[in-house]
Coordinates of C-alpha atoms and ligand atoms in Angstrom, one line a residue:
M64 CA 25.9 4.1 -11.4
A65 CA 24.1 2.0 -8.7
V66 CA 23.5 3.6 -5.3
S67 CA 23.1 1.5 -2.2
Y68 CA 20.5 2.6 0.4
K69 CA 23.1 2.1 3.1
D70 CA 25.0 5.1 1.7
L71 CA 21.8 7.1 2.0
G72 CA 21.5 6.3 5.7
L73 CA 18.3 4.2 5.2
V74 CA 17.5 0.8 6.7
N75 CA 15.7 -2.3 5.4
T76 CA 12.6 -3.6 7.3
K77 CA 14.1 -6.8 8.8
E78 CA 14.9 -5.6 12.4
G79 CA 12.0 -3.2 12.6
F80 CA 9.4 -5.8 11.6
Q81 CA 10.7 -8.4 14.1
K82 CA 10.4 -5.8 16.9
A83 CA 6.9 -4.7 15.7
V84 CA 5.6 -8.2 15.7
K85 CA 7.0 -9.0 19.1
G86 CA 6.0 -5.5 20.5
G87 CA 2.4 -5.6 19.2
Y88 CA 2.5 -2.5 17.1
A89 CA 2.7 -1.6 13.4
I90 CA 5.2 0.6 11.6
P91 CA 3.4 3.3 9.5
A92 CA 4.0 3.3 5.8
Y93 CA 3.1 6.8 4.6
N94 CA 3.0 7.5 0.9
F95 CA 4.5 10.7 -0.4
N96 CA 4.7 12.5 -3.7
N97 CA 6.0 15.9 -2.8
M98 CA 8.1 18.0 -0.4
E99 CA 5.3 19.0 2.0
Q100 CA 4.1 15.4 2.4
L101 CA 7.7 14.3 3.1
Q102 CA 8.3 17.1 5.6
A103 CA 5.1 16.2 7.4
I104 CA 6.0 12.5 7.6
I105 CA 9.5 13.3 8.9
I106 CA 8.3 15.9 11.5
G107 CA 5.3 13.8 12.6
C108 CA 7.4 10.6 13.0
A109 CA 10.4 12.4 14.6
E110 CA 8.2 14.2 17.1
S111 CA 6.3 11.0 18.0
K112 CA 9.6 9.0 18.0
S113 CA 8.2 6.4 15.5
P114 CA 10.0 4.3 13.0
V115 CA 8.8 5.1 9.5
I116 CA 8.5 3.6 6.1
L117 CA 8.5 6.3 3.3
Q118 CA 6.4 4.8 0.6
V119 CA 6.7 5.6 -3.1
S120 CA 4.3 4.2 -5.8
S121 CA 5.3 4.0 -9.4
G122 CA 2.9 6.9 -10.0
A123 CA 4.8 8.9 -7.4
R124 CA 8.1 8.1 -9.0
K125 CA 6.8 9.3 -12.4
Y126 CA 5.2 12.4 -10.8
A127 CA 8.2 13.5 -8.8
N128 CA 11.1 12.2 -10.9
Q129 CA 13.1 9.2 -9.6
T130 CA 16.4 11.1 -9.1
L131 CA 14.8 13.9 -7.2
L132 CA 12.9 11.4 -5.0
R133 CA 16.1 9.7 -4.0
F134 CA 17.8 12.9 -3.0
M135 CA 14.6 13.8 -1.1
A136 CA 14.8 10.6 0.9
M137 CA 18.5 11.3 1.6
G138 CA 17.5 14.8 2.8
A139 CA 14.8 13.2 5.0
V140 CA 17.4 11.1 6.8
Q141 CA 19.6 14.1 7.3
M142 CA 16.7 16.3 8.5
M143 CA 15.7 13.6 11.0
K144 CA 19.3 13.7 12.4
D145 CA 19.3 17.5 12.5
M146 CA 16.1 17.2 14.6
G147 CA 18.2 15.3 17.1
G148 CA 16.6 11.9 16.7
S149 CA 17.8 8.6 15.3
I150 CA 14.6 7.4 13.7
P151 CA 15.0 4.4 11.4
V152 CA 13.9 5.3 7.9
T153 CA 13.0 2.8 5.2
L154 CA 12.5 3.9 1.5
H155 CA 10.0 1.4 0.1
L156 CA 8.5 0.8 -3.4
D157 CA 4.7 0.4 -3.1
H158 CA 3.0 -2.0 -5.5
G159 CA 6.0 -2.7 -7.8
D160 CA 4.5 -4.5 -10.7
S161 CA 7.6 -5.8 -12.5
Y162 CA 11.1 -7.2 -11.9
D163 CA 12.6 -4.3 -13.8
L164 CA 10.9 -1.7 -11.7
C165 CA 12.0 -3.4 -8.5
K166 CA 15.5 -3.7 -9.8
S167 CA 15.6 -0.1 -10.8
C168 CA 14.5 1.0 -7.3
I169 CA 17.0 -1.2 -5.6
D170 CA 19.8 0.2 -7.9
T171 CA 18.7 3.8 -7.0
G172 CA 18.7 3.5 -3.2
F173 CA 15.4 1.9 -2.1
S174 CA 15.9 -0.3 1.0
S175 CA 12.7 -2.3 0.5
V176 CA 10.5 -3.2 -2.4
M177 CA 7.0 -4.6 -2.9
I178 CA 6.5 -7.0 -5.8
D179 CA 2.8 -7.2 -6.3
G180 CA 2.0 -10.3 -8.3
S181 CA -1.3 -10.7 -6.6
H182 CA -3.3 -10.4 -9.8
L183 CA -1.3 -13.2 -11.5
P184 CA -2.0 -16.9 -11.4
Y185 CA -0.4 -18.3 -8.2
E186 CA 2.6 -20.0 -9.8
E187 CA 3.4 -16.8 -11.8
N188 CA 3.2 -14.8 -8.6
V189 CA 5.6 -17.2 -7.0
A190 CA 8.1 -17.1 -9.9
L191 CA 8.0 -13.3 -10.2
S192 CA 8.3 -12.7 -6.4
K193 CA 11.2 -15.3 -6.2
K194 CA 13.1 -13.5 -9.0
V195 CA 12.8 -10.2 -7.2
V196 CA 13.8 -11.7 -3.9
E197 CA 17.0 -13.2 -5.4
Y198 CA 18.1 -9.7 -6.7
A199 CA 17.0 -7.8 -3.6
H200 CA 18.6 -10.1 -1.1
A201 CA 21.9 -10.0 -3.0
H202 CA 21.7 -6.2 -2.1
D203 CA 20.4 -6.7 1.5
V204 CA 17.0 -5.2 0.4
T205 CA 13.8 -6.6 1.9
V206 CA 10.8 -7.7 -0.2
E207 CA 7.1 -7.6 0.5
G208 CA 4.9 -10.0 -1.5
E209 CA 1.2 -10.1 -1.8
L210 CA -1.4 -12.9 -1.8
G211 CA -5.1 -12.1 -2.4
V212 CA -6.4 -9.0 -4.2
L213 CA -7.7 -5.8 -2.7
A214 CA -10.6 -4.1 -4.5
G215 CA -10.1 -0.6 -5.8
I216 CA -7.1 1.0 -7.4
E217 CA -3.7 -0.6 -6.9
D218 CA -1.6 1.9 -8.6
E219 CA -2.4 1.5 -12.3
V220 CA -4.1 -1.9 -11.8
S221 CA -7.8 -1.6 -10.9
H222 CA -9.9 -4.4 -9.4
E223 CA -13.6 -4.4 -9.2
V224 CA -13.9 -7.0 -6.5
S225 CA -11.5 -8.2 -3.8
H226 CA -10.4 -11.8 -3.4
Y227 CA -9.5 -12.7 0.2
T228 CA -6.1 -14.3 0.8
K229 CA -6.4 -18.1 0.9
P230 CA -4.6 -19.1 4.2
E231 CA -3.7 -22.5 2.7
E232 CA -1.4 -20.8 0.2
V233 CA 0.7 -18.6 2.5
E234 CA 3.1 -21.2 3.9
D235 CA 4.0 -22.5 0.4
F236 CA 4.3 -18.9 -1.0
V237 CA 6.6 -17.7 1.8
K238 CA 8.8 -20.8 1.5
K239 CA 9.1 -20.8 -2.3
T240 CA 9.7 -17.1 -2.7
G241 CA 11.7 -16.1 0.3
V242 CA 9.8 -12.8 0.8
D243 CA 10.4 -11.0 4.0
S244 CA 6.8 -9.9 4.6
L245 CA 3.4 -10.6 3.1
A246 CA 0.5 -8.3 2.2
I247 CA -2.8 -10.0 2.7
S248 CA -6.4 -9.2 1.7
I249 CA -8.9 -9.3 4.6
G250 CA -11.5 -6.8 3.5
T251 CA -9.8 -3.5 3.1
S252 CA -9.5 -1.7 -0.2
H253 CA -7.6 1.3 -1.6
G254 CA -9.0 4.8 -1.7
A255 CA -11.8 6.7 0.1
Y256 CA -14.8 4.6 -0.7
K257 CA -14.0 1.3 1.0
F258 CA -17.4 0.2 2.1
K259 CA -21.0 0.9 1.1
V260 CA -22.9 1.7 4.3
K261 CA -26.2 3.4 5.1
P262 CA -26.0 6.6 7.3
G263 CA -25.4 5.7 10.9
E264 CA -24.4 2.1 10.1
E265 CA -20.9 0.7 11.0
P266 CA -18.8 -0.7 8.1
P267 CA -18.4 -4.5 8.1
P268 CA -15.6 -5.9 10.3
L269 CA -12.3 -7.0 8.7
R270 CA -11.8 -10.8 8.3
F271 CA -9.8 -11.4 11.4
D272 CA -10.6 -15.1 11.0
I273 CA -8.4 -15.1 7.9
L274 CA -5.6 -13.2 9.6
E275 CA -5.7 -15.7 12.5
E276 CA -5.5 -18.6 10.2
V277 CA -2.6 -17.0 8.4
E278 CA -0.8 -16.4 11.7
K279 CA -1.3 -20.1 12.7
R280 CA 0.3 -21.2 9.4
I281 CA 3.3 -18.8 9.5
P282 CA 3.8 -17.9 13.2
G283 CA 5.5 -14.6 13.8
F284 CA 5.9 -13.8 10.0
P285 CA 5.5 -10.1 9.3
I286 CA 2.1 -9.3 7.7
V287 CA 1.2 -6.1 5.9
L288 CA -2.2 -4.3 5.7
H289 CA -2.9 -2.2 2.6
G290 CA -5.9 0.0 2.2
A291 CA -5.7 1.0 5.9
S292 CA -6.9 4.6 5.8
S293 CA -9.8 5.4 8.2
V294 CA -11.2 8.1 5.9
M295 CA -11.3 10.3 9.0
P296 CA -14.9 11.8 9.4
Q297 CA -13.6 15.3 10.3
Y298 CA -11.8 15.5 6.9
V299 CA -14.8 14.2 5.0
E300 CA -16.9 16.9 6.8
M301 CA -14.4 19.7 6.1
I302 CA -14.0 18.7 2.4
N303 CA -17.8 18.7 1.9
K304 CA -18.2 22.0 3.9
Y305 CA -15.7 23.8 1.7
G306 CA -17.0 22.8 -1.7
G307 CA -15.9 19.2 -2.1
K308 CA -18.1 16.2 -2.7
M309 CA -17.1 13.1 -0.8
D310 CA -20.4 12.2 0.8
D311 CA -20.1 8.4 0.6
A312 CA -16.5 8.2 1.7
V313 CA -16.0 5.4 4.4
G314 CA -12.8 3.8 5.7
V315 CA -11.6 1.2 8.2
S316 CA -12.4 2.0 11.8
E317 CA -9.6 2.9 14.2
K318 CA -10.7 0.1 16.5
Q319 CA -10.2 -2.5 13.8
L320 CA -6.8 -1.0 12.9
R321 CA -5.7 -1.1 16.6
K322 CA -6.7 -4.7 16.8
A323 CA -4.7 -5.5 13.6
A324 CA -1.6 -3.6 14.9
T325 CA -1.4 -5.8 18.0
S326 CA -1.3 -9.0 15.8
A327 CA 1.4 -10.1 13.3
V328 CA 0.4 -7.0 11.2
C329 CA 3.6 -5.0 11.5
K330 CA 3.2 -2.5 8.5
I331 CA 0.1 -0.4 8.0
N332 CA -0.2 1.5 4.7
I333 CA -1.8 5.0 4.8
D334 CA -2.1 7.2 1.7
T335 CA -5.7 8.3 1.4
D336 CA -6.0 9.9 4.9
G337 CA -3.0 12.1 4.2
R338 CA -4.4 13.2 0.9
M339 CA -7.7 14.1 2.5
A340 CA -6.1 15.9 5.5
M341 CA -4.2 18.2 3.1
T342 CA -7.2 18.7 0.7
A343 CA -9.5 19.6 3.6
V344 CA -7.2 22.4 4.8
I345 CA -6.4 23.7 1.3
R346 CA -10.2 23.9 0.5
K347 CA -10.7 25.8 3.7
V348 CA -8.0 28.3 2.9
F349 CA -9.3 28.8 -0.6
A350 CA -12.8 29.3 0.6
E351 CA -11.9 31.7 3.4
S352 CA -9.1 33.6 1.7
P353 CA -10.0 33.8 -2.0
K354 CA -7.4 36.5 -2.6
E355 CA -4.5 34.2 -1.4
F356 CA -2.1 33.0 -4.1
D357 CA 1.1 32.2 -2.3
P358 CA 1.4 28.4 -2.3
R359 CA 3.1 28.6 1.1
K360 CA -0.2 30.0 2.6
Y361 CA -2.2 26.9 1.7
L362 CA 0.5 24.2 1.5
G363 CA 1.9 25.3 4.9
P364 CA -1.3 24.8 6.8
A365 CA -2.0 21.6 4.9
R366 CA 1.4 20.3 6.0
D367 CA 0.7 21.3 9.6
E368 CA -2.5 19.3 9.5
L369 CA -0.7 16.3 8.1
I370 CA 1.9 16.4 10.9
K371 CA -1.0 16.4 13.4
M372 CA -2.7 13.5 11.7
I373 CA 0.5 11.4 11.6
K374 CA 1.3 12.0 15.3
Y375 CA -2.3 11.1 16.1
K376 CA -2.1 7.9 14.2
N377 CA 1.3 6.8 15.5
E378 CA 0.2 7.5 19.1
N379 CA -3.4 6.3 19.0
V380 CA -3.8 3.8 16.2
L381 CA -0.6 2.1 15.2
G382 CA 1.1 2.1 18.6
S383 CA 4.4 3.0 16.9
A384 CA 5.1 6.2 18.9
G385 CA 8.1 5.9 21.1
K386 CA 9.3 2.7 19.4
A387 CA 12.1 4.2 17.3
T388 CA 14.9 2.6 19.2
Y389 CA 16.3 -0.1 16.9
Ligands
LIG1646 O1 -1.9 1.8 -3.3 C1 -2.1 2.9 -3.8 C2 -1.4 4.1 -3.2 O2 -2.3 4.8 -2.5 C3 -0.6 4.8 -4.2 O3 -1.5 5.6 -5.0 O4 -0.7 5.1 -7.4 O5 -2.1 7.1 -6.9 O6 0.3 7.0 -6.1 P1 -1.0 6.2 -6.4
LIG1647 P1 -5.3 3.8 1.5 O1 -5.9 4.1 0.2 O2 -6.4 3.2 2.4 O3 -4.6 4.9 2.2 O4 -4.2 2.6 1.3 C1 -2.9 3.0 0.9 C2 -2.1 1.8 0.5 O5 -2.5 0.6 0.7 C3 -0.9 2.0 -0.3 O6 -0.3 0.9 -0.7
LIG1648 ZN1 -1.6 -0.7 -1.3

């Protein structure tokens, strides 16, 4: 039987994105796959009073079980309420690659879906995105489309090189498909190895010229930035110190992300940073307490670190802290 997100206490992204674009901040979209990640997102966002998008990839859906995930999201909304806040929570499908997957998510309580047809020829991307929008809008679910391809791993689709978004396509795409937001490619990529830089060198800047051109063509339209982890140096250092090997890991600078957040970019996707924060702490516990075998003794501190990271990002990078008022 189909379940509406409204019965789960979730919201779509419509109102939140309008406020974020006008207010010059971005709503965080944090990926989760398990209970500790979800707890950290809820606590981090409730304590910093930030709206939040709980983001689920098809890999996460397979990993955690789709029914369990839905009940976890319901629990997240209730836990937020118990904490005394009224934080708007969106449950979003990340990188949906087919109409059937998007439909299945809409039918099982997602309030927002991404249809990622970015690897398809333009007209096929338009046709697929339009089909998803028609079903989604009939259920008051919002849809994120994508133009341009990010390098790295997009769920199960891997791209060796990125293709920047062509600004001349965006107006036509948005008009023909009816999508509610658009992910664009301006130089970010997924994962922990976003740029190749020599020690001491800064990574190259994002293509803000493309973003500005997009904004001119579709003024005020909500833009999404994928691959937006900073690959925080303290976690790279900690992982390497306690037996890991992530020497060449480099992400997007916080300065660049702050600049993006003040523009029409109203959703910033973060997965890698959360994975690294937890891994760093788990490695430390294992290295310092080799006799420990209670998962709560390493997952607990990992969760605490993730809460700290999320609050830091909401407050200092995305500007979403204190904005949970819609
Ligand atoms: O865009 C990719 C996200 O980080 C999700 O990653 O497919 O490994 O769950 P995943
Ligand atoms: P990161 O790998 O930079 O965290 O990007 C995550 C993302 O874009 C999820 O869709
Ligand atoms: Zn992504």
